[in-house]
Short mmCIF file of C-alpha atoms in Angstrom, two decimals:
data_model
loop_
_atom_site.label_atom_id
_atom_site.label_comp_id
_atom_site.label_asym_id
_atom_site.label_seq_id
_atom_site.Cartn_x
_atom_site.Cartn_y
_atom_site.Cartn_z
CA UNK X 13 0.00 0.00 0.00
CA UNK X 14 1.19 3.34 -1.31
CA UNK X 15 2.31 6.18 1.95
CA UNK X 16 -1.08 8.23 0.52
CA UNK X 17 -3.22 5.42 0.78
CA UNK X 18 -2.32 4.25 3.99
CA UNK X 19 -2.54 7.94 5.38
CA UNK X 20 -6.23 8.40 3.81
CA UNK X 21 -7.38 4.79 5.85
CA UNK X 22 -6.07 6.80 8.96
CA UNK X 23 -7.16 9.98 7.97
CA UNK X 24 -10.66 9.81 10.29
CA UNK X 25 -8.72 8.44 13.33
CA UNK X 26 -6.08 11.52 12.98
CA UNK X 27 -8.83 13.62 12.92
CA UNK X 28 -10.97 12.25 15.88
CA UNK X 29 -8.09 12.06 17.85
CA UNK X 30 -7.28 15.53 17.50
CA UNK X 31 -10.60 17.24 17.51
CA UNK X 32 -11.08 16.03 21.14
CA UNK X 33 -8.01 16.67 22.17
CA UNK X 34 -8.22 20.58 20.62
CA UNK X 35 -12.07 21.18 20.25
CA UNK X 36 -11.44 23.16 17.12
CA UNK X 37 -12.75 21.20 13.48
CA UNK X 38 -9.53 23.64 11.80
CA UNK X 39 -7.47 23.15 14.33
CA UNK X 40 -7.24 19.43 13.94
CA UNK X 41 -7.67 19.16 10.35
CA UNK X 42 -4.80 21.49 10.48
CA UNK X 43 -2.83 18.72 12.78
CA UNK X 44 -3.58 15.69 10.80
CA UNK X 45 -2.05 18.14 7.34
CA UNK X 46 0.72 18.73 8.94
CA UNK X 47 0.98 14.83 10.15
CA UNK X 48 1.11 13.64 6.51
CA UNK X 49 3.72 16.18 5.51
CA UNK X 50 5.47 14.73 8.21
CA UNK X 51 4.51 11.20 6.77
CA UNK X 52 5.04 12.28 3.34
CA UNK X 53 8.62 13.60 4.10
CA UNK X 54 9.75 10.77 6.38
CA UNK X 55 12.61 9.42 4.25
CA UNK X 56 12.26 6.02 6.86
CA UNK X 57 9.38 4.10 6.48
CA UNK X 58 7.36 3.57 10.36
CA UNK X 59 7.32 0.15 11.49
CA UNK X 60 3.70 0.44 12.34
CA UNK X 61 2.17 3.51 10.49
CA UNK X 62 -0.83 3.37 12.69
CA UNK X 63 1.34 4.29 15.82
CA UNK X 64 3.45 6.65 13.94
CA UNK X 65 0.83 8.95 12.52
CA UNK X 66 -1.26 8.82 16.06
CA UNK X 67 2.35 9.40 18.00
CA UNK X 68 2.55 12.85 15.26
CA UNK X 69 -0.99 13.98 15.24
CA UNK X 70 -0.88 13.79 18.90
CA UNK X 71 2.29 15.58 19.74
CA UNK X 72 1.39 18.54 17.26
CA UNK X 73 -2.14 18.79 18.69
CA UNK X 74 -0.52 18.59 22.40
CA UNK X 75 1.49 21.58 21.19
CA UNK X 76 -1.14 23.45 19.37
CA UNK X 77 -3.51 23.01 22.77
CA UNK X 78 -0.87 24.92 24.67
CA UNK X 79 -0.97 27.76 22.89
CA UNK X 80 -4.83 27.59 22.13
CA UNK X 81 -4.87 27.69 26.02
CA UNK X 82 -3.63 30.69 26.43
CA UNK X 83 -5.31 32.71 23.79
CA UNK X 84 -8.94 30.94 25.73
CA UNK X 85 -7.85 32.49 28.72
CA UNK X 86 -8.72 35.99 27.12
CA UNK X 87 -11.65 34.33 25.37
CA UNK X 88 -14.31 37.14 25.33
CA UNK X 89 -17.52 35.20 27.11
CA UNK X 90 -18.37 31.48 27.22
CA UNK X 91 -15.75 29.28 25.13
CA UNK X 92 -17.57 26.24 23.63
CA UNK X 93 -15.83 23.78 21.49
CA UNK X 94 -16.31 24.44 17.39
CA UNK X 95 -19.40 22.38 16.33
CA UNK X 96 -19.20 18.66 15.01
CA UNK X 97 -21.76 17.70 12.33
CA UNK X 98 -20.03 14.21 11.85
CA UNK X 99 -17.42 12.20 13.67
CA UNK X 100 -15.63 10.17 10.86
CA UNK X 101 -14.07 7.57 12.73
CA UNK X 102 -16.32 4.43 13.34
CA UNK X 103 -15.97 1.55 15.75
CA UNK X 104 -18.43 -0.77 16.62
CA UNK X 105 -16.90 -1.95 19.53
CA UNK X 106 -16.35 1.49 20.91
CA UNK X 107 -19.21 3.73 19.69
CA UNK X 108 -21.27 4.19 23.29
CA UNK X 109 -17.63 5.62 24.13
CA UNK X 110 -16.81 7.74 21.33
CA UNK X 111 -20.48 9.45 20.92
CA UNK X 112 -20.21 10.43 24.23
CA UNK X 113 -16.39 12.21 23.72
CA UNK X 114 -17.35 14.53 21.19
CA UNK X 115 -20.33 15.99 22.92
CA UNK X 116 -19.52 19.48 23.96
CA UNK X 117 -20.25 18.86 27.39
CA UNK X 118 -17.59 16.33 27.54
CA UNK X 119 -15.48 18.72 25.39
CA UNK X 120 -15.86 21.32 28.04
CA UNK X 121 -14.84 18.87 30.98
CA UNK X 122 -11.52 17.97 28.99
CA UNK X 123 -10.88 21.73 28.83
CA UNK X 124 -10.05 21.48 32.55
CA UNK X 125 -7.38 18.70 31.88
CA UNK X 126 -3.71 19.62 31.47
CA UNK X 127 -2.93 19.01 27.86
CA UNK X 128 -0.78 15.96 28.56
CA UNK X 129 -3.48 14.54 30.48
CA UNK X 130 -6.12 15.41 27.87
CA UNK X 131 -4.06 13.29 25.13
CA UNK X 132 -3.30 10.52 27.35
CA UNK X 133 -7.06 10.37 28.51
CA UNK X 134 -8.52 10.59 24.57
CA UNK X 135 -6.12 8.25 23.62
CA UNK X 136 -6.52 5.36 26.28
CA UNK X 137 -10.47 5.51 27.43
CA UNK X 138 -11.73 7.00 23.92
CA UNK X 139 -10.03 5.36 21.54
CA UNK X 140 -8.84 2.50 23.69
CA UNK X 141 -5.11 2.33 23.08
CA UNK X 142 -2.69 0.11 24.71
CA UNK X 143 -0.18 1.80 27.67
CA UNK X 144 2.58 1.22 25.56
CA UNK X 145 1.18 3.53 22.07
CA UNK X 146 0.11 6.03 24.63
CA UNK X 147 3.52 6.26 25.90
CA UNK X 148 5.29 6.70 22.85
CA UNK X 149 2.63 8.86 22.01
CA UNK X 150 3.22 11.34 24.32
CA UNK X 151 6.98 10.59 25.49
CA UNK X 152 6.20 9.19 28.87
CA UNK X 153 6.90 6.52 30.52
CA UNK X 154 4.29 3.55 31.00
CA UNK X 155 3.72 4.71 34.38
CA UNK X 156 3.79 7.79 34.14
CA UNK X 157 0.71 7.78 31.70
CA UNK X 158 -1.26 5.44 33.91
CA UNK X 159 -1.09 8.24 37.11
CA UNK X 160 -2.37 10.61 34.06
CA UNK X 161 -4.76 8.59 33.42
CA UNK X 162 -5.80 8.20 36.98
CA UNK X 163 -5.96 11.50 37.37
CA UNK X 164 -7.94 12.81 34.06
CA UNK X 165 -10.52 9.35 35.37
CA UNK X 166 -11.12 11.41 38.31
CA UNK X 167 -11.19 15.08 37.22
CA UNK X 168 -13.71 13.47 34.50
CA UNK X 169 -16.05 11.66 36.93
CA UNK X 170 -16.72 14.25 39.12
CA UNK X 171 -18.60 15.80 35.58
CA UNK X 172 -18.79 13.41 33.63
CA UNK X 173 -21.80 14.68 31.26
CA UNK X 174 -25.31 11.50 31.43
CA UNK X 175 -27.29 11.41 28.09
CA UNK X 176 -30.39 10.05 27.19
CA UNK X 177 -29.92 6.63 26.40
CA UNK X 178 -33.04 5.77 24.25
CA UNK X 179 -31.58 7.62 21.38
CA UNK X 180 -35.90 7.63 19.62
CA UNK X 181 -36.89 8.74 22.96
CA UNK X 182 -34.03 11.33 22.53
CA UNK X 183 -34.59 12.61 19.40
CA UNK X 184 -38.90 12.53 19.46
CA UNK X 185 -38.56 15.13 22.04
CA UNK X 186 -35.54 17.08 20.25
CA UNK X 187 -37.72 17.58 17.55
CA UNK X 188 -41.05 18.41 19.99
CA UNK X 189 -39.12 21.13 20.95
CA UNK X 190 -38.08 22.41 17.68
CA UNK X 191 -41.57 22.67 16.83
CA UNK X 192 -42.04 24.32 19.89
CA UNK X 193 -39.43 26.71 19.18
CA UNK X 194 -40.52 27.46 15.67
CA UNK X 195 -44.40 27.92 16.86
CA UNK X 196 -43.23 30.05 19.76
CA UNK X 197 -44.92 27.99 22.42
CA UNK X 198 -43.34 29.06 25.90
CA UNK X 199 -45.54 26.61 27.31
CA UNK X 200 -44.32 23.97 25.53
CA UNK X 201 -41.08 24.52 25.73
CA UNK X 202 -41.34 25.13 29.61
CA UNK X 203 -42.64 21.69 30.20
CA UNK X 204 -39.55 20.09 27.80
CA UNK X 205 -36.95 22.16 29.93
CA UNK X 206 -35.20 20.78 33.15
CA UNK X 207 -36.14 22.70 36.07
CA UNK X 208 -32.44 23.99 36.24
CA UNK X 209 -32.26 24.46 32.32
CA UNK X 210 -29.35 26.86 31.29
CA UNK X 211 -28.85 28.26 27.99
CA UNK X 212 -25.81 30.01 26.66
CA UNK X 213 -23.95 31.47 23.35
CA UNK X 214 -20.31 31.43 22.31
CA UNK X 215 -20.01 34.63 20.03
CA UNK X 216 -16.42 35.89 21.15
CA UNK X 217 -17.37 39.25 21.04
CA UNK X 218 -17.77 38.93 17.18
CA UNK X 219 -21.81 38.70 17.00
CA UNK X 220 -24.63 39.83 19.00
CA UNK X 221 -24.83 37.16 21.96
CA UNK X 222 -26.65 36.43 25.48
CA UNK X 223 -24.54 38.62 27.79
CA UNK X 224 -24.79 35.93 30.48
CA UNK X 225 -26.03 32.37 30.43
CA UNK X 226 -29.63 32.51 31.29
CA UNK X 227 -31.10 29.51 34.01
CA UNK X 228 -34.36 28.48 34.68
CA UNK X 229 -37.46 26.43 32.86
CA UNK X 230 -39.41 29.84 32.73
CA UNK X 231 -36.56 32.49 32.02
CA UNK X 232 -35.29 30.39 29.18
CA UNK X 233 -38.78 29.11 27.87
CA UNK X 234 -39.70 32.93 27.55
CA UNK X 235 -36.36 34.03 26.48
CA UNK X 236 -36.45 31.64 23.29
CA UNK X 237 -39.71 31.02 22.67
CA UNK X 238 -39.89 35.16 22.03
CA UNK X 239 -36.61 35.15 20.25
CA UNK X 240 -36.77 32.67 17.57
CA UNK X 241 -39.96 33.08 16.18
CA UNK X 242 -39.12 36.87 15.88
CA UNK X 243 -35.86 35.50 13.63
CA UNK X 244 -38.06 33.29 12.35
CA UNK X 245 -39.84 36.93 10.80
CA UNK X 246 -36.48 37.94 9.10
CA UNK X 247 -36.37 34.02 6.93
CA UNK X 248 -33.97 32.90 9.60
CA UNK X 249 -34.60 28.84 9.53
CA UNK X 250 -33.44 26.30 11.46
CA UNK X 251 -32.22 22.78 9.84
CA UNK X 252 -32.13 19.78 12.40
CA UNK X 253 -28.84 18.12 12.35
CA UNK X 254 -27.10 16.76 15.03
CA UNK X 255 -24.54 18.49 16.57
CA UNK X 256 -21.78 16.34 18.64
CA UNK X 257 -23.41 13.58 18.53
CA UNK X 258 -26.68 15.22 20.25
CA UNK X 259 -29.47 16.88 19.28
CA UNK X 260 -28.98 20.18 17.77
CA UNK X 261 -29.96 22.65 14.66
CA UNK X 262 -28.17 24.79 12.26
CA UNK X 263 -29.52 28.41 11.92
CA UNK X 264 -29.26 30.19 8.40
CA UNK X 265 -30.06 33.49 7.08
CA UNK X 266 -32.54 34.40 4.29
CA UNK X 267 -29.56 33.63 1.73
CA UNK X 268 -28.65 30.45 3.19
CA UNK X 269 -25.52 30.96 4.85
CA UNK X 270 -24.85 30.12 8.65
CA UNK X 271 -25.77 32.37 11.54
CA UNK X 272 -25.33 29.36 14.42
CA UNK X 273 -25.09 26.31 15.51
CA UNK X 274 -27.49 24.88 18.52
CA UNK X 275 -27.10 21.84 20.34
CA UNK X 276 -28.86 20.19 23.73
CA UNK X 277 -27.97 17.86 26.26
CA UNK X 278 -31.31 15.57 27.47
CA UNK X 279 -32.01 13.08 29.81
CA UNK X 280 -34.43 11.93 31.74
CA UNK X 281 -37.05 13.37 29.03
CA UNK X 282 -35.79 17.02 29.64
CA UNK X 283 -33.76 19.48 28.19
CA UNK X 284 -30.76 20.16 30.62
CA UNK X 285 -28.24 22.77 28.52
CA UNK X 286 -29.13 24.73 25.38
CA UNK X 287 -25.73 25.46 23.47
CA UNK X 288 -25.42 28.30 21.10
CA UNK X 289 -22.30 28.66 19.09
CA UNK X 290 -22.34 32.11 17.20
CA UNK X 291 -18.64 33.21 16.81
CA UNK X 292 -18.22 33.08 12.76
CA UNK X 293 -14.65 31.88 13.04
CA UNK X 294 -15.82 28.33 14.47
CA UNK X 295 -18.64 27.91 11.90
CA UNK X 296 -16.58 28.56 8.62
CA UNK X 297 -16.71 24.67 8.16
CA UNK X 298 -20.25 24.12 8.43
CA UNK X 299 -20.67 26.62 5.38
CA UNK X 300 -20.80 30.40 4.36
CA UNK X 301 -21.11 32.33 7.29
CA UNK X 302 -23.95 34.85 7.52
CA UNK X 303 -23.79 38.63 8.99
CA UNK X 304 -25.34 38.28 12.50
CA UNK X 305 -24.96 42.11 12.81
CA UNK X 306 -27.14 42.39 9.61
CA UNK X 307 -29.95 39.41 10.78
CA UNK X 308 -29.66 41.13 13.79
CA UNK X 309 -30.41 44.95 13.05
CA UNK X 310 -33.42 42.89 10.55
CA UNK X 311 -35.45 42.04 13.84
CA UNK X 312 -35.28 44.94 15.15
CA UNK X 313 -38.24 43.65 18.18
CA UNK X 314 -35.28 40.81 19.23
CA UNK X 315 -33.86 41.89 22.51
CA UNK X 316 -30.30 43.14 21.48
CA UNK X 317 -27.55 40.65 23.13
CA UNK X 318 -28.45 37.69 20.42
#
């Protein structure tokens, strides 16, 4: 098998593995580029290309995560990961696991990891790699990586995000309250909401946003059920897609492009967190992004902070 055919096999791996490990689709599909011209200019053929092009994707996105961390310290609001429309990697054996890594409440509970213990954690209980590949992965030694691991286990327990597990149940009321949304039923919506809903946008100071989260069946029933419909008036639609690996939406102006991305955590036949990414640089992958400012100054009756 040729060096580019062998890389495109691994391509959805590389990616996977970096996406949770950096949260950011361009991020990682910058890290698994780079990987293959690493690959590409190799002039010794790997052993086992598998472990060689994990052991590179994972060092450059453990690098790439430092520096990320630093310019999310500044982060102007609530930082939430850049949407997912589809995982590519598939495995059978491991897809319970791997569903539940890229949601962005998991996402946002690696985010208080160290980066080391971030890649040893995605690498061993995601993906299921052996102690050795994780320790040439990251340059540590076997046991070193397993008091990592024992240590991202525990950080990760104490949040670890609990999802509906009838995936129909799941998605019959996803879409209950999308009608709801679109209809502008407050009622409705109040009795899908968790009693201790929240809801919350990531626009990094580049769009009209929610100020502050907003918590509460009632405050964020009202809150939406008044603000979509009224985007709704300016031929903003919503498209249901699922958004890492829960149920979510894609917003889109009047021309088609992308205004945000929504997703929600539910379980136990409520809605527990409504999650709004807005900031145009993280949706440049989903498509063409639309002018919030313009959609915005459109509905003029939307309370300004959206």
């Amino acid at each position: 098998m040729d060096p580019a055919t062998e890389f495109e096999a691994l391509r959805p791996l590389l990616f996977s593995i970096a996406y949770r490990i950096l949260g950011s689709v361009t991020e990682a599909e910058d890290a698994v580029q780079e990987a293959w011209l690493r690959f590409a200019r190799s002039s010794v053929e790997p052993h086992a290309v598998r472990s060689f092009l994990s052991t590179t994707v994972t060092r450059i996105a453990i690098d790439v995560l430092r520096s990320a961390r630093i310019r999310r310290e500044t982060y102007v609001g609530p930082w939430f990961p850049e949407p997912l429309l589809t995982d590519p990697y598939e495995d059978p054996a491991r897809s319970a696991e791997l569903a539940d890594s890229v949601s962005m409440a998991a996402l946002l509970l690696l985010e208080r990891l160290s980066p080391l213990e971030r890649a040893v954690f995605v690498l061993r209980e995601v993906f299921g790699f052996d102690f050795p590949d994780v320790a040439a992965a990251v340059g540590r030694s076997e046991a070193a990586c397993r008091q990592l691991v024992v240590r991202a286990r525990r950080h990760m327990a104490e949040g670890r995000p609990r999802f509906e597990a009838d995936r129909h149940a799941r998605d019959a009321l996803a879409d209950r309250f999308f009608d709801a949304l679109r209809d502008g039923d407050v009622a409705a919506l109040q009795d899908l909401l968790a009693a201790d809903v929240t809801v919350a946008g990531d626009g990094g100071g580049k769009t009209p946003q929610l100020a502050h989260p907003v918590f509460g069946a009632a405050h964020v029933a009202r809150l939406i059920g008044t603000v979509f419909p009224r985007m709704a008036q300016a031929s903003v639609t919503l498209r249901r897609r699922d958004v890492n690996g829960q149920p979510g939406a894609i917003a889109y102006d009047r021309t088609g492009r992308v205004l945000h991305s929504l997703a929600l955590d539910i379980l136990d036949g409520q809605v527990q967190t409504i999650r709004i990414v807005l900031n145009p640089d993280k949706l440049g992958h989903v498509g063409p992004v639309a002018d919030a400012w313009a959609v915005d100054r459109e509905v003029r009756g939307v309370t300004r902070g959206w």
